[in-house]
XYZ file of C-alpha atoms in Angstrom:
42
model
C -8.768 49.623 1.790
C -7.884 45.701 2.951
C -10.778 45.890 5.240
C -12.992 45.740 2.342
C -11.217 43.508 0.804
C -11.931 41.296 3.259
C -15.098 41.306 2.867
C -15.746 40.986 -0.758
C -13.371 37.943 -0.006
C -15.941 36.436 2.320
C -19.175 37.260 0.243
C -17.672 35.330 -2.718
C -16.593 32.429 -0.769
C -19.876 32.620 0.879
C -21.450 32.476 -3.216
C -19.547 29.763 -3.512
C -20.174 27.746 -0.774
C -24.143 27.858 -1.862
C -23.353 27.154 -5.647
C -22.284 23.724 -4.008
C -25.469 23.174 -1.709
C -28.027 23.978 -4.617
C -25.482 22.187 -7.244
C -25.565 19.212 -5.061
C -30.008 19.194 -4.084
C -30.383 20.047 -7.416
C -28.696 17.305 -8.656
C -30.318 14.951 -6.098
C -34.257 15.867 -7.368
C -33.094 15.568 -10.647
C -32.027 11.885 -10.570
C -35.194 11.291 -7.818
C -36.995 12.774 -10.696
C -35.123 10.294 -13.539
C -35.608 7.656 -11.039
C -39.089 8.302 -11.069
C -40.178 8.627 -15.052
C -38.101 5.450 -15.281
C -40.550 3.351 -13.179
C -43.498 5.266 -14.786
C -41.922 3.488 -18.392
C -42.119 0.537 -17.297
């Protein structure tokens, strides 16, 4: 029983880390796209 809970907690921690990584990469890509758009508009 306790072992199952530990596995679930580990999986949750991993998914949270992945979420942070993905959101960080997405924000960086979004900023790069916005920068490219501004450059093109000038």
